[in-house]
Protein backbone atom coordinates (compact mmCIF):
# COMPACT_ATOMS: atom_id res chain seq x y z
CA UNK A 1 0.00 0.00 0.00
CA UNK A 2 1.69 3.20 -1.16
CA UNK A 3 0.96 6.92 -1.26
CA UNK A 4 0.69 8.24 -4.81
CA UNK A 5 2.09 11.67 -4.00
CA UNK A 6 5.20 10.61 -2.05
CA UNK A 7 5.78 6.99 -3.19
CA UNK A 8 6.03 6.07 0.51
CA UNK A 9 5.08 2.44 1.10
CA UNK A 10 2.95 2.70 4.20
CA UNK A 11 1.96 -0.95 4.66
CA UNK A 12 2.81 -4.35 3.25
CA UNK A 13 1.73 -7.97 3.54
CA UNK A 14 3.96 -11.02 3.14
CA UNK A 15 2.58 -14.48 2.47
CA UNK A 16 3.42 -17.91 1.14
CA UNK A 17 4.07 -18.51 -2.56
CA UNK A 18 0.52 -19.80 -3.36
CA UNK A 19 -1.12 -16.67 -1.90
CA UNK A 20 -2.13 -14.05 -4.45
CA UNK A 21 -1.95 -10.29 -4.04
CA UNK A 22 -5.73 -10.01 -3.85
CA UNK A 23 -5.70 -12.32 -0.81
CA UNK A 24 -2.87 -10.44 0.89
CA UNK A 25 -4.48 -7.07 0.15
CA UNK A 26 -7.01 -7.52 2.96
CA UNK A 27 -4.18 -7.22 5.51
CA UNK A 28 -3.10 -3.72 4.43
CA UNK A 29 -6.63 -2.33 4.73
CA UNK A 30 -5.77 -1.69 8.39
CA UNK A 31 -3.80 1.40 7.27
CA UNK A 32 -6.78 3.10 5.61
CA UNK A 33 -8.89 5.79 7.27
CA UNK A 34 -11.90 7.92 6.48
CA UNK A 35 -9.49 10.43 4.90
CA UNK A 36 -8.13 7.89 2.38
CA UNK A 37 -8.97 7.35 -1.28
CA UNK A 38 -7.90 3.86 -2.30
CA UNK A 39 -7.06 3.20 -5.96
CA UNK A 40 -6.84 -0.41 -7.13
CA UNK A 41 -6.41 -2.29 -10.39
CA UNK A 42 -9.10 -4.57 -11.82
CA UNK A 43 -7.40 -7.72 -10.51
CA UNK A 44 -8.25 -6.78 -6.93
CA UNK A 45 -12.01 -6.48 -7.20
CA UNK A 46 -14.20 -8.92 -5.34
CA UNK A 47 -17.31 -8.26 -3.31
CA UNK A 48 -15.71 -9.37 0.01
CA UNK A 49 -12.61 -7.19 -0.49
CA UNK A 50 -14.64 -4.17 -1.63
CA UNK A 51 -16.95 -4.58 1.36
CA UNK A 52 -13.99 -4.86 3.76
CA UNK A 53 -12.35 -1.77 2.27
CA UNK A 54 -15.61 0.19 2.58
CA UNK A 55 -15.81 -0.75 6.26
CA UNK A 56 -12.61 1.23 6.93
CA UNK A 57 -14.40 4.46 6.02
CA UNK A 58 -12.12 5.11 3.05
CA UNK A 59 -13.43 6.08 -0.37
CA UNK A 60 -12.65 3.64 -3.19
CA UNK A 61 -11.84 4.10 -6.87
CA UNK A 62 -11.17 0.73 -8.49
CA UNK A 63 -10.97 -0.37 -12.07
CA UNK A 64 -13.50 -3.09 -12.88
CA UNK A 65 -13.17 -6.13 -15.09
CA UNK A 66 -14.83 -5.95 -18.49
CA UNK A 67 -17.29 -8.74 -17.58
CA UNK A 68 -18.44 -7.16 -14.31
CA UNK A 69 -22.24 -6.80 -14.21
CA UNK A 70 -22.98 -3.12 -13.55
CA UNK A 71 -26.44 -2.18 -14.84
CA UNK A 72 -27.22 1.49 -15.44
CA UNK A 73 -29.74 2.54 -12.79
CA UNK A 74 -29.46 6.32 -13.11
CA UNK A 75 -27.40 8.33 -15.57
CA UNK A 76 -25.72 11.48 -14.23
CA UNK A 77 -25.01 14.66 -16.16
CA UNK A 78 -21.25 14.04 -16.13
CA UNK A 79 -21.73 10.72 -17.97
CA UNK A 80 -21.27 8.46 -14.94
CA UNK A 81 -24.12 6.30 -13.69
CA UNK A 82 -25.43 4.79 -10.47
CA UNK A 83 -25.33 1.02 -10.00
CA UNK A 84 -24.99 -1.68 -7.33
CA UNK A 85 -22.69 -4.62 -6.73
CA UNK A 86 -23.86 -7.87 -5.12
CA UNK A 87 -22.26 -10.85 -3.38
CA UNK A 88 -23.65 -13.32 -5.93
CA UNK A 89 -26.01 -13.75 -8.85
CA UNK A 90 -28.69 -15.04 -6.43
CA UNK A 91 -28.36 -11.90 -4.30
CA UNK A 92 -28.68 -9.76 -7.43
CA UNK A 93 -31.97 -11.50 -8.30
CA UNK A 94 -33.33 -10.98 -4.79
CA UNK A 95 -31.81 -7.54 -4.25
CA UNK A 96 -29.93 -8.55 -1.10
CA UNK A 97 -26.51 -7.44 0.05
CA UNK A 98 -26.38 -4.56 -2.43
CA UNK A 99 -23.65 -1.90 -2.19
CA UNK A 100 -24.24 1.34 -4.06
CA UNK A 101 -21.51 2.43 -6.46
CA UNK A 102 -21.02 5.02 -9.17
CA UNK A 103 -19.49 3.89 -12.44
CA UNK A 104 -17.29 5.97 -14.74
CA UNK A 105 -16.68 4.75 -18.29
CA UNK A 106 -14.04 6.37 -20.47
CA UNK A 107 -12.00 5.54 -23.55
CA UNK A 108 -8.30 6.22 -23.97
CA UNK A 109 -7.35 7.10 -27.52
CA UNK A 110 -4.74 4.92 -29.20
CA UNK A 111 -1.27 6.44 -29.07
CA UNK A 112 0.21 4.14 -31.71
CA UNK A 113 -1.02 2.49 -34.90
CA UNK A 114 -0.51 -0.91 -33.31
CA UNK A 115 -2.41 -0.07 -30.11
CA UNK A 116 -6.19 -0.11 -29.98
CA UNK A 117 -8.24 2.36 -28.00
CA UNK A 118 -8.94 1.08 -24.48
CA UNK A 119 -12.29 1.45 -22.75
CA UNK A 120 -12.13 1.33 -18.96
CA UNK A 121 -14.73 1.25 -16.22
CA UNK A 122 -14.13 2.56 -12.74
CA UNK A 123 -16.33 1.99 -9.71
CA UNK A 124 -16.28 4.40 -6.81
CA UNK A 125 -17.98 4.83 -3.46
CA UNK A 126 -18.24 8.59 -4.17
CA UNK A 127 -21.81 8.45 -5.43
CA UNK A 128 -22.35 12.23 -5.67
CA UNK A 129 -21.05 13.58 -9.03
CA UNK A 130 -20.83 17.09 -7.56
CA UNK A 131 -18.27 15.86 -5.04
CA UNK A 132 -16.03 14.28 -7.68
CA UNK A 133 -16.88 14.70 -11.41
CA UNK A 134 -16.29 11.73 -13.71
CA UNK A 135 -13.48 13.39 -15.71
CA UNK A 136 -11.64 14.26 -12.50
CA UNK A 137 -11.81 10.68 -11.23
CA UNK A 138 -10.66 9.27 -14.59
CA UNK A 139 -7.62 11.54 -14.51
CA UNK A 140 -6.98 10.70 -10.86
CA UNK A 141 -7.01 6.97 -11.50
CA UNK A 142 -3.94 7.34 -13.71
CA UNK A 143 -2.02 8.13 -10.51
CA UNK A 144 -2.32 4.45 -9.61
CA UNK A 145 0.76 3.93 -11.78
CA UNK A 146 2.82 5.68 -9.11
CA UNK A 147 2.89 2.48 -7.04
CA UNK A 148 4.72 0.77 -9.92
CA UNK A 149 7.38 3.50 -9.70
CA UNK A 150 7.67 2.86 -5.95
CA UNK A 151 8.22 -0.85 -6.59
CA UNK A 152 10.86 -0.03 -9.19
CA UNK A 153 12.65 2.20 -6.68
CA UNK A 154 12.65 -0.55 -4.10
CA UNK A 155 13.60 -3.51 -6.30
CA UNK A 156 15.86 -1.94 -8.91
CA UNK A 157 17.51 1.19 -7.53
CA UNK A 158 17.66 0.55 -3.79
CA UNK A 159 18.26 -3.21 -3.78
CA UNK A 160 19.73 -3.71 -7.29
CA UNK A 161 18.05 -6.14 -9.71
CA UNK A 162 20.85 -8.73 -9.40
CA UNK A 163 20.67 -9.05 -5.60
CA UNK A 164 18.47 -11.74 -4.07
CA UNK A 165 17.47 -12.11 -0.45
CA UNK A 166 20.14 -13.84 1.61
CA UNK A 167 17.72 -15.43 4.07
CA UNK A 168 16.65 -19.03 3.54
CA UNK A 169 14.08 -19.35 6.35
CA UNK A 170 10.63 -17.64 6.49
CA UNK A 171 11.39 -15.51 9.57
CA UNK A 172 14.64 -14.30 8.05
CA UNK A 173 12.94 -13.47 4.77
CA UNK A 174 10.29 -11.41 6.55
CA UNK A 175 12.94 -9.57 8.54
CA UNK A 176 14.97 -8.78 5.43
CA UNK A 177 11.95 -7.64 3.40
CA UNK A 178 10.78 -5.32 6.15
CA UNK A 179 14.33 -4.01 6.44
CA UNK A 180 14.26 -2.99 2.79
CA UNK A 181 10.83 -1.44 3.25
CA UNK A 182 11.96 0.57 6.28
CA UNK A 183 14.97 1.92 4.40
CA UNK A 184 12.77 2.88 1.44
CA UNK A 185 10.35 4.67 3.76
CA UNK A 186 13.24 6.53 5.41
CA UNK A 187 14.61 7.62 2.02
CA UNK A 188 11.17 8.79 0.93
CA UNK A 189 10.80 10.70 4.21
CA UNK A 190 14.12 12.40 3.48
CA UNK A 191 12.97 13.31 -0.05
CA UNK A 192 9.72 14.68 1.33
CA UNK A 193 11.71 16.76 3.83
CA UNK A 194 14.12 18.32 1.33
CA UNK A 195 11.56 18.95 -1.42
CA UNK A 196 10.17 22.21 0.12
CA UNK A 197 13.69 23.65 0.21
CA UNK A 198 13.68 23.87 -3.59
CA UNK A 199 9.91 24.21 -4.08
CA UNK A 200 9.84 20.76 -5.67
CA UNK A 201 7.22 18.01 -5.55
CA UNK A 202 8.59 15.00 -3.60
CA UNK A 203 8.00 12.70 -6.58
CA UNK A 204 10.32 14.86 -8.70
CA UNK A 205 13.32 14.56 -6.39
CA UNK A 206 15.68 11.92 -7.86
CA UNK A 207 15.78 8.77 -5.75
CA UNK A 208 19.25 7.59 -6.80
CA UNK A 209 20.85 10.92 -5.96
CA UNK A 210 19.09 10.99 -2.59
CA UNK A 211 20.34 7.45 -1.88
CA UNK A 212 23.91 8.55 -2.53
CA UNK A 213 23.46 11.69 -0.43
CA UNK A 214 21.95 9.78 2.50
CA UNK A 215 24.37 6.86 2.57
CA UNK A 216 27.29 8.50 4.45
CA UNK A 217 25.23 9.76 7.38
CA UNK A 218 22.82 8.09 9.85
CA UNK A 219 21.50 11.42 11.11
CA UNK A 220 17.82 11.53 11.88
CA UNK A 221 17.29 14.85 10.09
CA UNK A 222 18.63 16.04 6.73
CA UNK A 223 21.50 18.51 7.07
CA UNK A 224 22.41 21.35 4.72
CA UNK A 225 24.79 19.14 2.73
CA UNK A 226 22.10 16.53 2.09
CA UNK A 227 19.60 19.21 1.05
CA UNK A 228 22.09 20.76 -1.36
CA UNK A 229 22.87 17.41 -2.95
CA UNK A 230 19.29 16.13 -3.32
CA UNK A 231 17.09 19.18 -3.84
CA UNK A 232 18.51 21.09 -6.85
CA UNK A 233 18.06 18.18 -9.24
CA UNK A 234 14.57 17.42 -10.46
CA UNK A 235 13.28 14.57 -12.55
CA UNK A 236 11.92 15.39 -15.99
CA UNK A 237 8.14 15.47 -16.06
CA UNK A 238 6.92 12.24 -17.66
CA UNK A 239 3.74 11.71 -19.61
CA UNK A 240 0.90 10.13 -17.74
CA UNK A 241 0.67 6.39 -18.30
CA UNK A 242 -2.74 5.17 -19.35
CA UNK A 243 -2.17 1.72 -20.81
CA UNK A 244 -3.82 -1.15 -19.00
CA UNK A 245 -1.68 -3.80 -17.33
CSV table of N, CA, C and O in Angstrom, one decimal, residues 71-135:
chain,number,residue,atom,x,y,z
A,71,UNK,N,-25.3,-2.8,-14.1
A,71,UNK,CA,-26.4,-2.2,-14.8
A,71,UNK,C,-26.6,-0.7,-14.6
A,71,UNK,O,-26.3,-0.2,-13.4
A,72,UNK,N,-27.0,0.0,-15.6
A,72,UNK,CA,-27.2,1.5,-15.4
A,72,UNK,C,-28.6,1.7,-14.7
A,72,UNK,O,-29.6,1.4,-15.3
A,73,UNK,N,-28.5,2.3,-13.5
A,73,UNK,CA,-29.7,2.5,-12.8
A,73,UNK,C,-30.2,4.0,-12.9
A,73,UNK,O,-31.3,4.3,-12.8
A,74,UNK,N,-29.2,4.9,-12.9
A,74,UNK,CA,-29.5,6.3,-13.1
A,74,UNK,C,-28.3,7.0,-13.8
A,74,UNK,O,-27.1,6.8,-13.3
A,75,UNK,N,-28.5,7.7,-14.9
A,75,UNK,CA,-27.4,8.3,-15.6
A,75,UNK,C,-27.3,9.8,-15.0
A,75,UNK,O,-28.2,10.5,-14.9
A,76,UNK,N,-26.0,10.1,-14.7
A,76,UNK,CA,-25.7,11.5,-14.2
A,76,UNK,C,-25.3,12.4,-15.4
A,76,UNK,O,-24.9,11.9,-16.5
A,77,UNK,N,-25.3,13.7,-15.1
A,77,UNK,CA,-25.0,14.7,-16.2
A,77,UNK,C,-23.6,14.6,-16.6
A,77,UNK,O,-23.2,14.9,-17.8
A,78,UNK,N,-22.7,14.1,-15.7
A,78,UNK,CA,-21.2,14.0,-16.1
A,78,UNK,C,-20.9,12.8,-16.9
A,78,UNK,O,-19.7,12.5,-17.2
A,79,UNK,N,-21.9,12.0,-17.2
A,79,UNK,CA,-21.7,10.7,-18.0
A,79,UNK,C,-21.6,9.5,-17.1
A,79,UNK,O,-21.7,8.4,-17.6
A,80,UNK,N,-21.3,9.6,-15.8
A,80,UNK,CA,-21.3,8.5,-14.9
A,80,UNK,C,-22.7,8.0,-14.6
A,80,UNK,O,-23.7,8.7,-14.9
A,81,UNK,N,-22.8,6.8,-14.0
A,81,UNK,CA,-24.1,6.3,-13.7
A,81,UNK,C,-24.1,5.5,-12.4
A,81,UNK,O,-23.1,5.0,-11.9
A,82,UNK,N,-25.3,5.5,-11.7
A,82,UNK,CA,-25.4,4.8,-10.5
A,82,UNK,C,-25.7,3.3,-10.7
A,82,UNK,O,-26.3,2.9,-11.7
A,83,UNK,N,-25.1,2.5,-9.9
A,83,UNK,CA,-25.3,1.0,-10.0
A,83,UNK,C,-25.1,0.4,-8.6
A,83,UNK,O,-25.0,1.1,-7.6
A,84,UNK,N,-25.2,-0.9,-8.6
A,84,UNK,CA,-25.0,-1.7,-7.3
A,84,UNK,C,-24.2,-2.9,-7.6
A,84,UNK,O,-24.2,-3.5,-8.7
A,85,UNK,N,-23.4,-3.3,-6.6
A,85,UNK,CA,-22.7,-4.6,-6.7
A,85,UNK,C,-23.3,-5.5,-5.7
A,85,UNK,O,-23.8,-5.1,-4.7
A,86,UNK,N,-23.2,-6.9,-6.0
A,86,UNK,CA,-23.9,-7.9,-5.1
A,86,UNK,C,-22.9,-9.0,-4.8
A,86,UNK,O,-22.0,-9.3,-5.6
A,87,UNK,N,-23.1,-9.7,-3.7
A,87,UNK,CA,-22.3,-10.9,-3.4
A,87,UNK,C,-22.3,-12.0,-4.4
A,87,UNK,O,-21.3,-12.7,-4.6
A,88,UNK,N,-23.5,-12.2,-5.0
A,88,UNK,CA,-23.7,-13.3,-5.9
A,88,UNK,C,-24.8,-13.0,-6.9
A,88,UNK,O,-25.5,-12.1,-6.7
A,89,UNK,N,-24.9,-13.9,-7.9
A,89,UNK,CA,-26.0,-13.8,-8.8
A,89,UNK,C,-27.4,-13.9,-8.1
A,89,UNK,O,-28.3,-13.2,-8.5
A,90,UNK,N,-27.4,-14.8,-7.2
A,90,UNK,CA,-28.7,-15.0,-6.4
A,90,UNK,C,-29.1,-13.8,-5.7
A,90,UNK,O,-30.2,-13.4,-5.6
A,91,UNK,N,-28.1,-13.1,-5.0
A,91,UNK,CA,-28.4,-11.9,-4.3
A,91,UNK,C,-28.8,-10.8,-5.2
A,91,UNK,O,-29.7,-10.0,-4.9
A,92,UNK,N,-28.3,-10.8,-6.5
A,92,UNK,CA,-28.7,-9.8,-7.4
A,92,UNK,C,-30.1,-10.0,-7.8
A,92,UNK,O,-30.9,-9.0,-7.9
A,93,UNK,N,-30.6,-11.2,-8.0
A,93,UNK,CA,-32.0,-11.5,-8.3
A,93,UNK,C,-32.9,-11.1,-7.2
A,93,UNK,O,-34.0,-10.6,-7.4
A,94,UNK,N,-32.5,-11.3,-5.9
A,94,UNK,CA,-33.3,-11.0,-4.8
A,94,UNK,C,-33.1,-9.6,-4.2
A,94,UNK,O,-33.8,-9.2,-3.3
A,95,UNK,N,-32.1,-8.9,-4.7
A,95,UNK,CA,-31.8,-7.5,-4.3
A,95,UNK,C,-31.3,-7.5,-2.8
A,95,UNK,O,-31.5,-6.5,-2.1
A,96,UNK,N,-30.5,-8.5,-2.5
A,96,UNK,CA,-29.9,-8.6,-1.1
A,96,UNK,C,-28.4,-8.3,-1.1
A,96,UNK,O,-27.7,-8.7,-2.1
A,97,UNK,N,-27.9,-7.7,-0.1
A,97,UNK,CA,-26.5,-7.4,0.1
A,97,UNK,C,-26.0,-6.4,-0.9
A,97,UNK,O,-24.7,-6.4,-1.2
A,98,UNK,N,-26.8,-5.5,-1.4
A,98,UNK,CA,-26.4,-4.6,-2.4
A,98,UNK,C,-25.5,-3.5,-1.8
A,98,UNK,O,-25.8,-3.0,-0.7
A,99,UNK,N,-24.5,-3.0,-2.5
A,99,UNK,CA,-23.6,-1.9,-2.2
A,99,UNK,C,-23.7,-0.9,-3.3
A,99,UNK,O,-23.4,-1.2,-4.5
A,100,UNK,N,-24.1,0.3,-3.0
A,100,UNK,CA,-24.2,1.3,-4.1
A,100,UNK,C,-22.9,1.8,-4.6
A,100,UNK,O,-21.9,2.0,-3.8
A,101,UNK,N,-22.7,1.9,-5.9
A,101,UNK,CA,-21.5,2.4,-6.5
A,101,UNK,C,-21.9,3.4,-7.6
A,101,UNK,O,-23.0,3.5,-8.0
A,102,UNK,N,-20.9,4.2,-8.0
A,102,UNK,CA,-21.0,5.0,-9.2
A,102,UNK,C,-20.0,4.6,-10.2
A,102,UNK,O,-18.8,4.3,-9.8
A,103,UNK,N,-20.4,4.4,-11.4
A,103,UNK,CA,-19.5,3.9,-12.4
A,103,UNK,C,-19.1,5.0,-13.4
A,103,UNK,O,-20.0,5.7,-13.9
A,104,UNK,N,-17.8,5.0,-13.8
A,104,UNK,CA,-17.3,6.0,-14.7
A,104,UNK,C,-16.7,5.2,-15.9
A,104,UNK,O,-15.8,4.3,-15.7
A,105,UNK,N,-17.2,5.4,-17.1
A,105,UNK,CA,-16.7,4.8,-18.3
A,105,UNK,C,-16.0,5.8,-19.1
A,105,UNK,O,-16.5,6.9,-19.3
A,106,UNK,N,-14.8,5.4,-19.6
A,106,UNK,CA,-14.0,6.4,-20.5
A,106,UNK,C,-13.2,5.6,-21.4
A,106,UNK,O,-12.8,4.4,-21.1
A,107,UNK,N,-12.8,6.2,-22.5
A,107,UNK,CA,-12.0,5.5,-23.6
A,107,UNK,C,-10.7,6.3,-23.7
A,107,UNK,O,-10.7,7.5,-23.9
A,108,UNK,N,-9.6,5.6,-23.7
A,108,UNK,CA,-8.3,6.2,-24.0
A,108,UNK,C,-8.0,6.1,-25.4
A,108,UNK,O,-8.0,4.9,-26.0
A,109,UNK,N,-7.7,7.2,-26.1
A,109,UNK,CA,-7.4,7.1,-27.5
A,109,UNK,C,-6.1,6.3,-27.7
A,109,UNK,O,-5.1,6.4,-26.9
A,110,UNK,N,-6.0,5.6,-28.9
A,110,UNK,CA,-4.7,4.9,-29.2
A,110,UNK,C,-3.6,5.9,-29.4
A,110,UNK,O,-3.8,6.9,-30.1
A,111,UNK,N,-2.4,5.6,-28.9
A,111,UNK,CA,-1.3,6.4,-29.1
A,111,UNK,C,-0.3,5.9,-30.1
A,111,UNK,O,0.7,6.5,-30.5
A,112,UNK,N,-0.6,4.8,-30.7
A,112,UNK,CA,0.2,4.1,-31.7
A,112,UNK,C,-0.7,3.4,-32.7
A,112,UNK,O,-1.8,2.9,-32.3
A,113,UNK,N,-0.2,3.2,-33.9
A,113,UNK,CA,-1.0,2.5,-34.9
A,113,UNK,C,-1.3,1.0,-34.5
A,113,UNK,O,-2.3,0.4,-34.9
A,114,UNK,N,-0.4,0.5,-33.7
A,114,UNK,CA,-0.5,-0.9,-33.3
A,114,UNK,C,-1.3,-1.1,-32.0
A,114,UNK,O,-1.4,-2.2,-31.5
A,115,UNK,N,-1.7,0.0,-31.4
A,115,UNK,CA,-2.4,-0.1,-30.1
A,115,UNK,C,-3.8,0.4,-30.3
A,115,UNK,O,-4.1,1.5,-30.8
A,116,UNK,N,-4.8,-0.5,-29.9
A,116,UNK,CA,-6.2,-0.1,-30.0
A,116,UNK,C,-6.6,0.8,-28.8
A,116,UNK,O,-6.0,0.8,-27.7
A,117,UNK,N,-7.7,1.5,-29.1
A,117,UNK,CA,-8.2,2.4,-28.0
A,117,UNK,C,-8.8,1.5,-26.9
A,117,UNK,O,-9.3,0.4,-27.1
A,118,UNK,N,-8.6,1.9,-25.6
A,118,UNK,CA,-8.9,1.1,-24.5
A,118,UNK,C,-10.1,1.7,-23.7
A,118,UNK,O,-10.0,2.9,-23.4
A,119,UNK,N,-11.2,1.0,-23.5
A,119,UNK,CA,-12.3,1.5,-22.7
A,119,UNK,C,-12.2,0.9,-21.3
A,119,UNK,O,-12.1,-0.3,-21.2
A,120,UNK,N,-12.3,1.8,-20.4
A,120,UNK,CA,-12.1,1.3,-19.0
A,120,UNK,C,-13.4,1.7,-18.2
A,120,UNK,O,-14.1,2.7,-18.5
A,121,UNK,N,-13.6,0.9,-17.1
A,121,UNK,CA,-14.7,1.2,-16.2
A,121,UNK,C,-14.2,1.3,-14.8
A,121,UNK,O,-13.5,0.4,-14.4
A,122,UNK,N,-14.5,2.4,-14.1
A,122,UNK,CA,-14.1,2.6,-12.7
A,122,UNK,C,-15.4,2.5,-11.9
A,122,UNK,O,-16.4,3.1,-12.2
A,123,UNK,N,-15.3,2.0,-10.7
A,123,UNK,CA,-16.3,2.0,-9.7
A,123,UNK,C,-15.8,2.8,-8.5
A,123,UNK,O,-14.7,2.6,-8.1
A,124,UNK,N,-16.7,3.6,-8.0
A,124,UNK,CA,-16.3,4.4,-6.8
A,124,UNK,C,-17.4,4.5,-5.8
A,124,UNK,O,-18.6,4.3,-6.1
A,125,UNK,N,-17.0,4.7,-4.5
A,125,UNK,CA,-18.0,4.8,-3.5
A,125,UNK,C,-18.5,6.3,-3.4
A,125,UNK,O,-19.4,6.6,-2.6
A,126,UNK,N,-17.8,7.2,-4.1
A,126,UNK,CA,-18.2,8.6,-4.2
A,126,UNK,C,-19.4,8.7,-5.1
A,126,UNK,O,-19.3,8.9,-6.3
A,127,UNK,N,-20.6,8.6,-4.6
A,127,UNK,CA,-21.8,8.5,-5.4
A,127,UNK,C,-22.3,9.8,-5.9
A,127,UNK,O,-23.2,9.9,-6.8
A,128,UNK,N,-21.9,10.9,-5.3
A,128,UNK,CA,-22.3,12.2,-5.7
A,128,UNK,C,-21.4,12.8,-6.7
A,128,UNK,O,-20.3,13.1,-6.4
A,129,UNK,N,-21.9,13.0,-8.0
A,129,UNK,CA,-21.0,13.6,-9.0
A,129,UNK,C,-20.5,15.0,-8.7
A,129,UNK,O,-19.5,15.4,-9.2
A,130,UNK,N,-21.3,15.7,-7.9
A,130,UNK,CA,-20.8,17.1,-7.6
A,130,UNK,C,-19.6,17.1,-6.7
A,130,UNK,O,-18.8,18.0,-6.7
A,131,UNK,N,-19.4,16.0,-5.9
A,131,UNK,CA,-18.3,15.9,-5.0
A,131,UNK,C,-17.0,15.5,-5.8
A,131,UNK,O,-15.9,15.9,-5.5
A,132,UNK,N,-17.2,14.7,-6.9
A,132,UNK,CA,-16.0,14.3,-7.7
A,132,UNK,C,-16.5,14.0,-9.1
A,132,UNK,O,-17.0,12.9,-9.3
A,133,UNK,N,-16.4,14.9,-10.0
A,133,UNK,CA,-16.9,14.7,-11.4
A,133,UNK,C,-16.2,13.5,-12.1
A,133,UNK,O,-15.0,13.2,-11.7
A,134,UNK,N,-16.8,12.9,-13.1
A,134,UNK,CA,-16.3,11.7,-13.7
A,134,UNK,C,-14.9,12.0,-14.3
A,134,UNK,O,-14.0,11.2,-14.2
A,135,UNK,N,-14.8,13.1,-15.0
A,135,UNK,CA,-13.5,13.4,-15.7
A,135,UNK,C,-12.4,13.5,-14.7
A,135,UNK,O,-11.2,13.1,-14.9
